[in-house]
CSV table of C-alpha atoms in Angstrom, one decimal:
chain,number,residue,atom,x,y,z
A,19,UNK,CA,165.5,64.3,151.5
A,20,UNK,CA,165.0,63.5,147.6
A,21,UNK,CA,167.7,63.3,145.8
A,22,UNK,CA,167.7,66.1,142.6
A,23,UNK,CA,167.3,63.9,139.7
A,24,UNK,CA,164.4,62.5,141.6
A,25,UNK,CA,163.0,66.0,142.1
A,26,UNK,CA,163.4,66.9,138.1
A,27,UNK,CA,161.5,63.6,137.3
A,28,UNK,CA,158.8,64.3,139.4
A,29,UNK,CA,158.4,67.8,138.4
A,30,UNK,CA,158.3,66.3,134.7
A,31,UNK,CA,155.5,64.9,135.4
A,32,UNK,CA,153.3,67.9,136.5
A,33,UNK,CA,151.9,68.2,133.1
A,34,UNK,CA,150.7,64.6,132.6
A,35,UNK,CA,148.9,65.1,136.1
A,36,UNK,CA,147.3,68.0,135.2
A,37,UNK,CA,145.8,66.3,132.0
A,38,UNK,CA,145.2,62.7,133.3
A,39,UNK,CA,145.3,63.3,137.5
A,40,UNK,CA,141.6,62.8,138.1
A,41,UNK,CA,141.9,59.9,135.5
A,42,UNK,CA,144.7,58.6,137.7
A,43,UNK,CA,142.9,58.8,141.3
A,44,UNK,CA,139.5,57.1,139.8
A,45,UNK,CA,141.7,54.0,138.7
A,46,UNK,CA,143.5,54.2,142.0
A,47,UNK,CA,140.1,54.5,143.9
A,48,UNK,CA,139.1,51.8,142.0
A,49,UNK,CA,141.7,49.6,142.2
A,50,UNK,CA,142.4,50.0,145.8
A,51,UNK,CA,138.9,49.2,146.9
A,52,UNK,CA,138.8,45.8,145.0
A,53,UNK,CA,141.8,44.5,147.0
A,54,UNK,CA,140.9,46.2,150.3
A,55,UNK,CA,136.8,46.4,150.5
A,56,UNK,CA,137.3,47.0,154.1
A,57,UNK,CA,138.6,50.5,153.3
A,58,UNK,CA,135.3,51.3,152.0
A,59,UNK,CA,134.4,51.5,156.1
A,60,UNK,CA,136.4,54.9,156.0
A,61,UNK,CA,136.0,56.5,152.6
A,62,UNK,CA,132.5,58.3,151.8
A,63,UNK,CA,131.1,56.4,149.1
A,64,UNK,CA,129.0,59.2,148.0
A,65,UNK,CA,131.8,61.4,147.3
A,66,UNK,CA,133.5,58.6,145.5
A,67,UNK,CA,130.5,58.3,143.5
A,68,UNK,CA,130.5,62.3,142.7
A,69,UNK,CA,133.9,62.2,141.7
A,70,UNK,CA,134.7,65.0,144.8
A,71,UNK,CA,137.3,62.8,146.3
A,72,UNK,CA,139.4,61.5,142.9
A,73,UNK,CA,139.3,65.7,142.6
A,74,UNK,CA,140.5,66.2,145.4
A,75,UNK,CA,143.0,63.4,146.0
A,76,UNK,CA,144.1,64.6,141.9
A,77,UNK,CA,144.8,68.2,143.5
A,78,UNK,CA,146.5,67.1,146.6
A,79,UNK,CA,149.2,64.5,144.4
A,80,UNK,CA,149.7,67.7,141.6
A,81,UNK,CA,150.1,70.6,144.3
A,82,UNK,CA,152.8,68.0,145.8
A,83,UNK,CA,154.5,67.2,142.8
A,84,UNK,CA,155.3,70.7,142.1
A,85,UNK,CA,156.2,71.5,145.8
A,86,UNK,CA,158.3,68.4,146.3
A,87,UNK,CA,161.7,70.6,146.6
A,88,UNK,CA,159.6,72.4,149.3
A,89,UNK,CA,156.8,70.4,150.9
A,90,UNK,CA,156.6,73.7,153.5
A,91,UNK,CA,154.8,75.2,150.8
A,92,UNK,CA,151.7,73.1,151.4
A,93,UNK,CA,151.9,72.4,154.9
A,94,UNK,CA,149.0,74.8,155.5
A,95,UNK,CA,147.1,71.9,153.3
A,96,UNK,CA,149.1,69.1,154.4
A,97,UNK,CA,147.2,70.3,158.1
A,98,UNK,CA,143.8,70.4,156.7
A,99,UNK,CA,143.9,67.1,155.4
A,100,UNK,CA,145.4,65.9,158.0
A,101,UNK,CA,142.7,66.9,160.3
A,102,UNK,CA,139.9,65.1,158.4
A,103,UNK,CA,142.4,62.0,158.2
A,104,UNK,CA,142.7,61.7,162.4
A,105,UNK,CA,138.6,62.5,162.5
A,106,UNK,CA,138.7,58.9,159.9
A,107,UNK,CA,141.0,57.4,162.1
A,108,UNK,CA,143.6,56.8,159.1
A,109,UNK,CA,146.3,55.5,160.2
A,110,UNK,CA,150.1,54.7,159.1
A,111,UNK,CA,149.5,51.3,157.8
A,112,UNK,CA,146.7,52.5,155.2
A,113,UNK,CA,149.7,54.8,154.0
A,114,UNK,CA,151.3,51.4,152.8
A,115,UNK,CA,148.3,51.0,150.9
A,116,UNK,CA,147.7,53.8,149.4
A,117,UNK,CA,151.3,54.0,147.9
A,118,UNK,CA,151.3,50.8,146.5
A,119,UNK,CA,147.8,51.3,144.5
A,120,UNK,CA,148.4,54.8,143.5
A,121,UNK,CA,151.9,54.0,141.8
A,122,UNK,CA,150.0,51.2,140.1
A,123,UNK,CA,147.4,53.5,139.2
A,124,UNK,CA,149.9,55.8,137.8
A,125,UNK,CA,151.4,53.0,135.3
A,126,UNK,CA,148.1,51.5,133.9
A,127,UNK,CA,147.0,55.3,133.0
A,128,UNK,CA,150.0,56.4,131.8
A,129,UNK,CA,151.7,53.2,130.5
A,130,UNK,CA,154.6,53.1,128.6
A,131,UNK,CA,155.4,57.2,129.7
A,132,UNK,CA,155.3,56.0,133.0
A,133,UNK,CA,159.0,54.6,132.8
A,134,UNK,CA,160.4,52.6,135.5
A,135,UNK,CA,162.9,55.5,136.5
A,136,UNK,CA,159.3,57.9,136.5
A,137,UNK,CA,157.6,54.9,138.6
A,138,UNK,CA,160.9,54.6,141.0
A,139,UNK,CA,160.9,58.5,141.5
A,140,UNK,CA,157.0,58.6,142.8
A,141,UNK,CA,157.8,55.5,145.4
A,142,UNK,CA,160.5,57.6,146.2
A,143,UNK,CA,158.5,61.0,146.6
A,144,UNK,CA,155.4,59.3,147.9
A,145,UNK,CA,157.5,58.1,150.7
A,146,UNK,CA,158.7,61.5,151.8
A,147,UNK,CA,154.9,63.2,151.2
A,148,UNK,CA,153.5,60.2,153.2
A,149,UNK,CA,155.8,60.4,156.3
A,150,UNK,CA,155.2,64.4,156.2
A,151,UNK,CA,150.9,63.6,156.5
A,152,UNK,CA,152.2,60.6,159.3
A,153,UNK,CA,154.4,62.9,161.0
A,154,UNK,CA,151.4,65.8,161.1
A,155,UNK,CA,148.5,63.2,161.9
A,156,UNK,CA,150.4,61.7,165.0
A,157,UNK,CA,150.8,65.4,166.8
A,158,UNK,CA,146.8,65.4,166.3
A,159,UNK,CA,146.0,61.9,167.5
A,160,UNK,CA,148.5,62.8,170.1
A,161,UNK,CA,146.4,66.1,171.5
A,162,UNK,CA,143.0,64.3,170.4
A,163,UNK,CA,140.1,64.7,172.9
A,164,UNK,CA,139.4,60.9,173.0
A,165,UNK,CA,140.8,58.3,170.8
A,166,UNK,CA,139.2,56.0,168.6
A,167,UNK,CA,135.2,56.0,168.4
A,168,UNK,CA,133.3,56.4,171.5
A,169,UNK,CA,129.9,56.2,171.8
A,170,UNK,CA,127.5,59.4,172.9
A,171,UNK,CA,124.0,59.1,174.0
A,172,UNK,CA,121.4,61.1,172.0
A,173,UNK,CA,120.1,63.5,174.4
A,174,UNK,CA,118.2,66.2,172.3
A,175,UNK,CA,116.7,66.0,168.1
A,176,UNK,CA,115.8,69.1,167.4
A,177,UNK,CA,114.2,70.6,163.7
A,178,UNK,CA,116.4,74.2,163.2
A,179,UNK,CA,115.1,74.5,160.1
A,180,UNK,CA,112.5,72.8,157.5
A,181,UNK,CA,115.9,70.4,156.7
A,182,UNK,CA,118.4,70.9,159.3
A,183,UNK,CA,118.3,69.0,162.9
A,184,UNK,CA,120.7,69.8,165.4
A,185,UNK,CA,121.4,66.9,167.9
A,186,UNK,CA,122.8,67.1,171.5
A,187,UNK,CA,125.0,64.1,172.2
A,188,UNK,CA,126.0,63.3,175.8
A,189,UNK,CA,129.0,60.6,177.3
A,190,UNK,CA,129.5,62.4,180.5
A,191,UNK,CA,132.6,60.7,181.3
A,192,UNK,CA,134.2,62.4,177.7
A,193,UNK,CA,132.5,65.7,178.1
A,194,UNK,CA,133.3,66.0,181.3
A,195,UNK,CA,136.1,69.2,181.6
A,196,UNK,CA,136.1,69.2,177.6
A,197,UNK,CA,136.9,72.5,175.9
A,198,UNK,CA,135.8,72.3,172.1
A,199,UNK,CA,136.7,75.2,169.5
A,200,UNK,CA,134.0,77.3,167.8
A,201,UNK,CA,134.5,76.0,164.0
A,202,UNK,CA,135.7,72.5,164.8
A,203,UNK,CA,133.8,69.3,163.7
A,204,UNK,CA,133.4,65.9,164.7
A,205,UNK,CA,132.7,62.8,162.6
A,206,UNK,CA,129.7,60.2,162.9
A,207,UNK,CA,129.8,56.3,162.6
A,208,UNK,CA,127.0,54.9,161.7
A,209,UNK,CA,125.9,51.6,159.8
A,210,UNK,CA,122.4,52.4,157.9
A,211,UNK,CA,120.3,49.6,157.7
A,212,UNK,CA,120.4,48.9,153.9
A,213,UNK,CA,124.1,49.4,153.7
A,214,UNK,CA,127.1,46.9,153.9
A,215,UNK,CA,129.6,49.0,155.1
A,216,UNK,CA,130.3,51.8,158.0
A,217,UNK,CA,129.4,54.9,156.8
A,218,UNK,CA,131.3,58.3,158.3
A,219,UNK,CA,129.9,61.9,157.8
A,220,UNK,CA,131.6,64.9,159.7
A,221,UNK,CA,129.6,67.8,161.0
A,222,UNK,CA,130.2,71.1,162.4
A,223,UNK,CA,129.8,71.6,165.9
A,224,UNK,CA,126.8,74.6,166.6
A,225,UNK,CA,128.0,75.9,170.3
A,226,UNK,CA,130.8,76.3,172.4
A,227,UNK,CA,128.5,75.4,175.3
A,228,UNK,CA,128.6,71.8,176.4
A,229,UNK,CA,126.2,72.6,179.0
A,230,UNK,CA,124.0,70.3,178.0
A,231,UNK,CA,125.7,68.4,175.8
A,232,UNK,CA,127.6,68.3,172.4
A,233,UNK,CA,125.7,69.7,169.5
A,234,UNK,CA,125.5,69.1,165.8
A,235,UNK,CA,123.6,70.0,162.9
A,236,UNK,CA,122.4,67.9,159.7
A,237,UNK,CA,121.4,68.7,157.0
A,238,UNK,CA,118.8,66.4,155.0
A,239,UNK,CA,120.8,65.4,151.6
A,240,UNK,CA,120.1,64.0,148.9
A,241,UNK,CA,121.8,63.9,145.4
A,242,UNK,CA,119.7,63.8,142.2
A,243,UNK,CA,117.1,62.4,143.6
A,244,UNK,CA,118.7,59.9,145.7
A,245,UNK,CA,118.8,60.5,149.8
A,246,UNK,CA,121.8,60.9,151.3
A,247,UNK,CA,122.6,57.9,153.2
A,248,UNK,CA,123.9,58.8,156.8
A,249,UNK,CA,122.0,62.4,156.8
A,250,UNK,CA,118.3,60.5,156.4
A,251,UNK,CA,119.6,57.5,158.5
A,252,UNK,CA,120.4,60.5,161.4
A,253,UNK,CA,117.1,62.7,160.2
A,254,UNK,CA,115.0,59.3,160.0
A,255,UNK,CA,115.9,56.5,162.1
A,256,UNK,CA,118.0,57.6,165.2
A,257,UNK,CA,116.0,59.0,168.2
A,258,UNK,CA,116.8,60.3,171.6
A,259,UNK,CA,118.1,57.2,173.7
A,260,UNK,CA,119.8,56.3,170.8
A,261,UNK,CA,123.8,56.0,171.0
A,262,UNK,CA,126.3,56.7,168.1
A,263,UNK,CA,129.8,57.0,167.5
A,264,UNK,CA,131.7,59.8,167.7
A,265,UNK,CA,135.3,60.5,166.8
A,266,UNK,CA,137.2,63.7,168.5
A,267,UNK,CA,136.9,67.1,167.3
A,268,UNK,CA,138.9,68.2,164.7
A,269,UNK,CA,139.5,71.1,161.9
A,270,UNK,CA,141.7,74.3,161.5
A,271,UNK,CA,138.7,76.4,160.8
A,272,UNK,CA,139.1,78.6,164.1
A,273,UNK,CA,138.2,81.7,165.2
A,274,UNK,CA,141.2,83.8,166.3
A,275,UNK,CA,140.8,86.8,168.5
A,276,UNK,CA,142.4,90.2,168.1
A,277,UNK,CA,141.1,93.8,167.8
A,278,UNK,CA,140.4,93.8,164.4
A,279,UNK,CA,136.3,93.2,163.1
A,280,UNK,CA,135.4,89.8,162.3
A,281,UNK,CA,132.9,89.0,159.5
A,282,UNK,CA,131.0,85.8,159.6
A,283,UNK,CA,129.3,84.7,156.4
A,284,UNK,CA,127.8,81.8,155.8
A,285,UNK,CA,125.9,79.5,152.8
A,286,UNK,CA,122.9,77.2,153.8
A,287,UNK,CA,123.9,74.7,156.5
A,288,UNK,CA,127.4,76.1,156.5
A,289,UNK,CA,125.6,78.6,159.2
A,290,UNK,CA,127.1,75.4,161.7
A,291,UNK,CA,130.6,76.3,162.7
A,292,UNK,CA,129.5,80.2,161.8
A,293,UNK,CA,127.2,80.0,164.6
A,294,UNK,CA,129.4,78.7,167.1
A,295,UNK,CA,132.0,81.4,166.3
A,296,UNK,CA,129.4,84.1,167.0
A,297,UNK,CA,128.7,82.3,170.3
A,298,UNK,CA,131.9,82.1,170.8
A,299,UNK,CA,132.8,85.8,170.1
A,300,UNK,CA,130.1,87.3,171.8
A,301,UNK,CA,130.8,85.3,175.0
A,302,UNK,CA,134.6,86.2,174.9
A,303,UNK,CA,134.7,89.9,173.3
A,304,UNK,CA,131.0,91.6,172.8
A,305,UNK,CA,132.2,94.8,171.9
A,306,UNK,CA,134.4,93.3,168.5
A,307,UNK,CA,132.8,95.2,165.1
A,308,UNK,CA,131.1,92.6,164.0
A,309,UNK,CA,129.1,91.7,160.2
A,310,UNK,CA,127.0,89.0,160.0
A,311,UNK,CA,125.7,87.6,156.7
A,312,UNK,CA,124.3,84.2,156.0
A,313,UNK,CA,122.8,83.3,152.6
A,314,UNK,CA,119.8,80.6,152.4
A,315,UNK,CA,117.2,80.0,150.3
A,316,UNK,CA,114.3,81.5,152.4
A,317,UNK,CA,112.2,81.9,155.8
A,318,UNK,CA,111.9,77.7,155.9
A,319,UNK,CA,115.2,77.0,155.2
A,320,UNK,CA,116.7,79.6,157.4
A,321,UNK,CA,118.4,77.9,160.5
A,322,UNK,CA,118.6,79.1,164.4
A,323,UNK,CA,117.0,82.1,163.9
A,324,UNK,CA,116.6,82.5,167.9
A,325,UNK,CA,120.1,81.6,168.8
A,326,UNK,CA,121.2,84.6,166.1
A,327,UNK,CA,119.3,87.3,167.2
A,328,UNK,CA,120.1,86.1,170.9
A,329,UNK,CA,123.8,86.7,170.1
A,330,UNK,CA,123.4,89.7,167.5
A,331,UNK,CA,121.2,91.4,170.7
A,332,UNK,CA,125.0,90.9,172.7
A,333,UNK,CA,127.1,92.1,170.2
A,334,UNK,CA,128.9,94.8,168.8
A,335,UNK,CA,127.0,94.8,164.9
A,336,UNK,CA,128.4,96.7,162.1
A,337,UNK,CA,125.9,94.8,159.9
A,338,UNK,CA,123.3,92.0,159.6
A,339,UNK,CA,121.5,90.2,157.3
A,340,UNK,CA,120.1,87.4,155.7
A,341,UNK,CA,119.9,86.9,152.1
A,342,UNK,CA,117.0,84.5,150.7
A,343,UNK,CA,117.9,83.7,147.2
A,344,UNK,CA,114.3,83.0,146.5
A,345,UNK,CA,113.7,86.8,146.6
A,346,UNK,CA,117.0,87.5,144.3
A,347,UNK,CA,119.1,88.9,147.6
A,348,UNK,CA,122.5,88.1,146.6
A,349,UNK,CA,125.8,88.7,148.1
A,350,UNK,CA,127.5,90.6,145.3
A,351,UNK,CA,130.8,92.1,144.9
A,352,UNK,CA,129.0,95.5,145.3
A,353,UNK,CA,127.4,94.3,148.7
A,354,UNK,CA,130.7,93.0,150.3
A,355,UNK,CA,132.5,96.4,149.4
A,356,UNK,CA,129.7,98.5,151.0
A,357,UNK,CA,129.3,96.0,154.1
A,358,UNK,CA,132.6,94.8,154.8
A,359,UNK,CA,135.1,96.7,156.8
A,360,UNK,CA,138.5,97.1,155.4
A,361,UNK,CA,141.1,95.6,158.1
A,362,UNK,CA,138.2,92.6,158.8
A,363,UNK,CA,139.1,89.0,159.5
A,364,UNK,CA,136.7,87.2,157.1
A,365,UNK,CA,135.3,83.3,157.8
A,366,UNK,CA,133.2,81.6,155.6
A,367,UNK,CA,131.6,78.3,154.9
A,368,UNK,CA,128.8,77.0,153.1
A,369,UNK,CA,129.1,74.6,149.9
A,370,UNK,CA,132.0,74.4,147.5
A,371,UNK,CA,129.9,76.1,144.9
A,372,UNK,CA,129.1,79.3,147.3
A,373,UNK,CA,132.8,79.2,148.7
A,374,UNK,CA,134.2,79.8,144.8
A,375,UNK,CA,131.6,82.5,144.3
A,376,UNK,CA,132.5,84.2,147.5
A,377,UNK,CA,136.3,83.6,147.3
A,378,UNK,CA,136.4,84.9,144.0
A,379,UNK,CA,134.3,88.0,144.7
A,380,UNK,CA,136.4,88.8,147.9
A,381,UNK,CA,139.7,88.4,145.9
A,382,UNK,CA,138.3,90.7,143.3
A,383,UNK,CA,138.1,93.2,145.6
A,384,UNK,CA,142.1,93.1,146.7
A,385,UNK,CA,141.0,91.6,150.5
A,386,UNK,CA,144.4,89.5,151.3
A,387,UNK,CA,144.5,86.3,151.5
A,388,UNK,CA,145.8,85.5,154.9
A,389,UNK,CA,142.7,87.4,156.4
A,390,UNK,CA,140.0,85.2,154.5
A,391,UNK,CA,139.4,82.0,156.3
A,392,UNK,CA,136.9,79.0,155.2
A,393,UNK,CA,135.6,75.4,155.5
A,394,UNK,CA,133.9,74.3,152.6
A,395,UNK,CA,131.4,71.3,153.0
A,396,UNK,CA,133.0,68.6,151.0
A,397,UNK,CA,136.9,67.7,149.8
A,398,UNK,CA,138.7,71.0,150.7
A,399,UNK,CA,141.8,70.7,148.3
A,400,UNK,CA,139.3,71.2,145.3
A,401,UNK,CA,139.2,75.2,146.4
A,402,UNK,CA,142.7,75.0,147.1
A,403,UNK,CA,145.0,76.7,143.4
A,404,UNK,CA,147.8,75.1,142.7
């Protein structure tokens, strides 16, 4: 428990964050990796480079400065994170770390407002938010499929779309017995050729069915111009036979089942984790209303088109469609009131950019929150309001 006058100086501080937070997290980023390049085996360089994860680390340290007299208040985020920290294999000693660097981080941007009482009020609050994320990340490494990295076998490489592959993965003595979630992810270790460090990449899981093995998709990336370093390595160099490392399944982005209809929309490659929550759904309750809408760009870039129609033919469909933006089909506020039925659980992913439109749209409309559920691909916190 903080004490009050450490509570009042840390919620004094909430408007310096909100002008100078993602000015903050880049000097911490910065400063962090110069003492401790090995951390750069865990952090995705390519969001660093983007600025997605100082954004998001700048939103995470601003929506806990104004909940630090009530952490509870962010749990629900707390959980998320915390879910993509176990995938990393973060562990309590990087916490160390990261407290020391951000409060130094915090006093060279600020300087001389940063006072030592300000200073000894954020070791003192970043103590507390750290042993909440410690406390949450234990329970998950504690009910974890498999610790650590293990490595899979690649059993199956398959094109889904012109830019998408879905690989099977097999370690039969992991797999064995294993129950994964529709909407959960695991996370890839890999060391590309032409890089120095580890490189980490989380992707969706596309079936419920281990059958034959555990399945992911990728998509082909690439960033002005420049490839995406783990998604071509995957695309280009690694072949059945191959073996990579996996860390357990993770994520809060689950299907829940109850009577009410269930929408599934998706953006791009974010049909991933939608796919396996139709698989899932139709395999546990057929006859649930259902609406399917997933948004892509057109014929070529639209993925598992035989595993969807295989499902819709099973299920109980309100609606269907597929939207190519190349022929101006959007999903419009006027779409998702005609479509969308009123008491439906919603789930969506796709990119941050698609989740905003979408999010917004959907509160437009008056749909409550609690029934509208999403993964964004990239730093969740930055769709999160604080």
């Amino acid at each position: 428990m903080l004490d009050q006058q450490t509570i009042d100086l840390i919620k004094a501080t909430v408007p310096a964050l909100e002008v100078h937070g993602t000015t903050i997290t880049k000097t911490f980023y910065k400063n962090m990796f110069n003492d401790h390049p090995e951390l750069l085996n865990i952090f995705n360089k390519t969001n660093q480079k983007q600025g997605k994860q100082p954004t998001a680390l700048a939103t995470t340290v601003l929506a806990a400065a104004k909940h630090i007299d009530n952490l509870g208040a962010i749990l629900d985020h707390v959980i998320q994170i915390g879910h993509k920290h176990r995938a990393l294999q973060i562990k309590p000693e990087h916490y160390a770390i990261v407290g020391k660097h951000l409060l130094i981080a915090i006093k060279e941007v600020l300087q001389d407002a940063a006072t030592p009482e300000i200073i000894d009020a954020w070791a003192k609050a970043y103590q507390v938010i750290a042993d909440a994320f410690i406390q949450v990340e234990q329970k998950m490494y504690d009910e974890a499929a498999w610790q650590d990295f293990q490595p899979f076998e690649v059993v199956g490489k398959r094109a889904v779309s012109n830019d998408i592959i879905e690989f099977t993965v097999k370690n039969d003595a992991i797999l064995n017995g294993l129950i994964v979630q529709a909407g959960q992810y695991i996370t890839v270790q890999v060391q590309p050729k032409a890089d120095d460090n580890l490189a980490l990449r989380h992707y969706s899981i596309c079936s419920v069915d281990l059958s034959a093995g555990l399945k992911f998709a990728v998509k082909r990336e690439s960033t002005e111009g420049i490839p995406g370093v783990v998604s071509n390595y995957l695309h280009d160099e690694v072949q059945v036979g191959d073996k990579i490392n996996l860390s357990a399944p993770a994520g809060d982005f689950l299907l829940e089942q109850n009577d009410r209809p269930v929408v599934l929309l998706s953006g791009g490659v974010g049909i991933t984790p939608i796919l396996a929550m139709l698989d899932a759904q139709v395999a546990t309750n057929a006859q649930r209303p259902l609406v399917w809408i997933n948004a892509t760009k057109n014929q070529e870039t639209e993925a598992f088109k035989a595993e969807v129609a295989q499902y819709l033919a099973k299920a109980n469909v309100v609606h269907a469609a597929t939207l190519y933006s190349a022929d101006q089909q959007r999903i419009t506020a006027e779409y998702l009131a005609e479509h969308l039925p009123e008491n439906a659980d919603i789930y969506l992913c796709g990119s941050v950019r698609f989740m905003e439109s979408v999010i917004g749209l959907l509160e437009g409309l008056n749909r409550p929150q609690q029934t509208i559920h999403f993964e964004p691909f990239g730093p969740k916190m930055s769709l999160i309001k604080v």
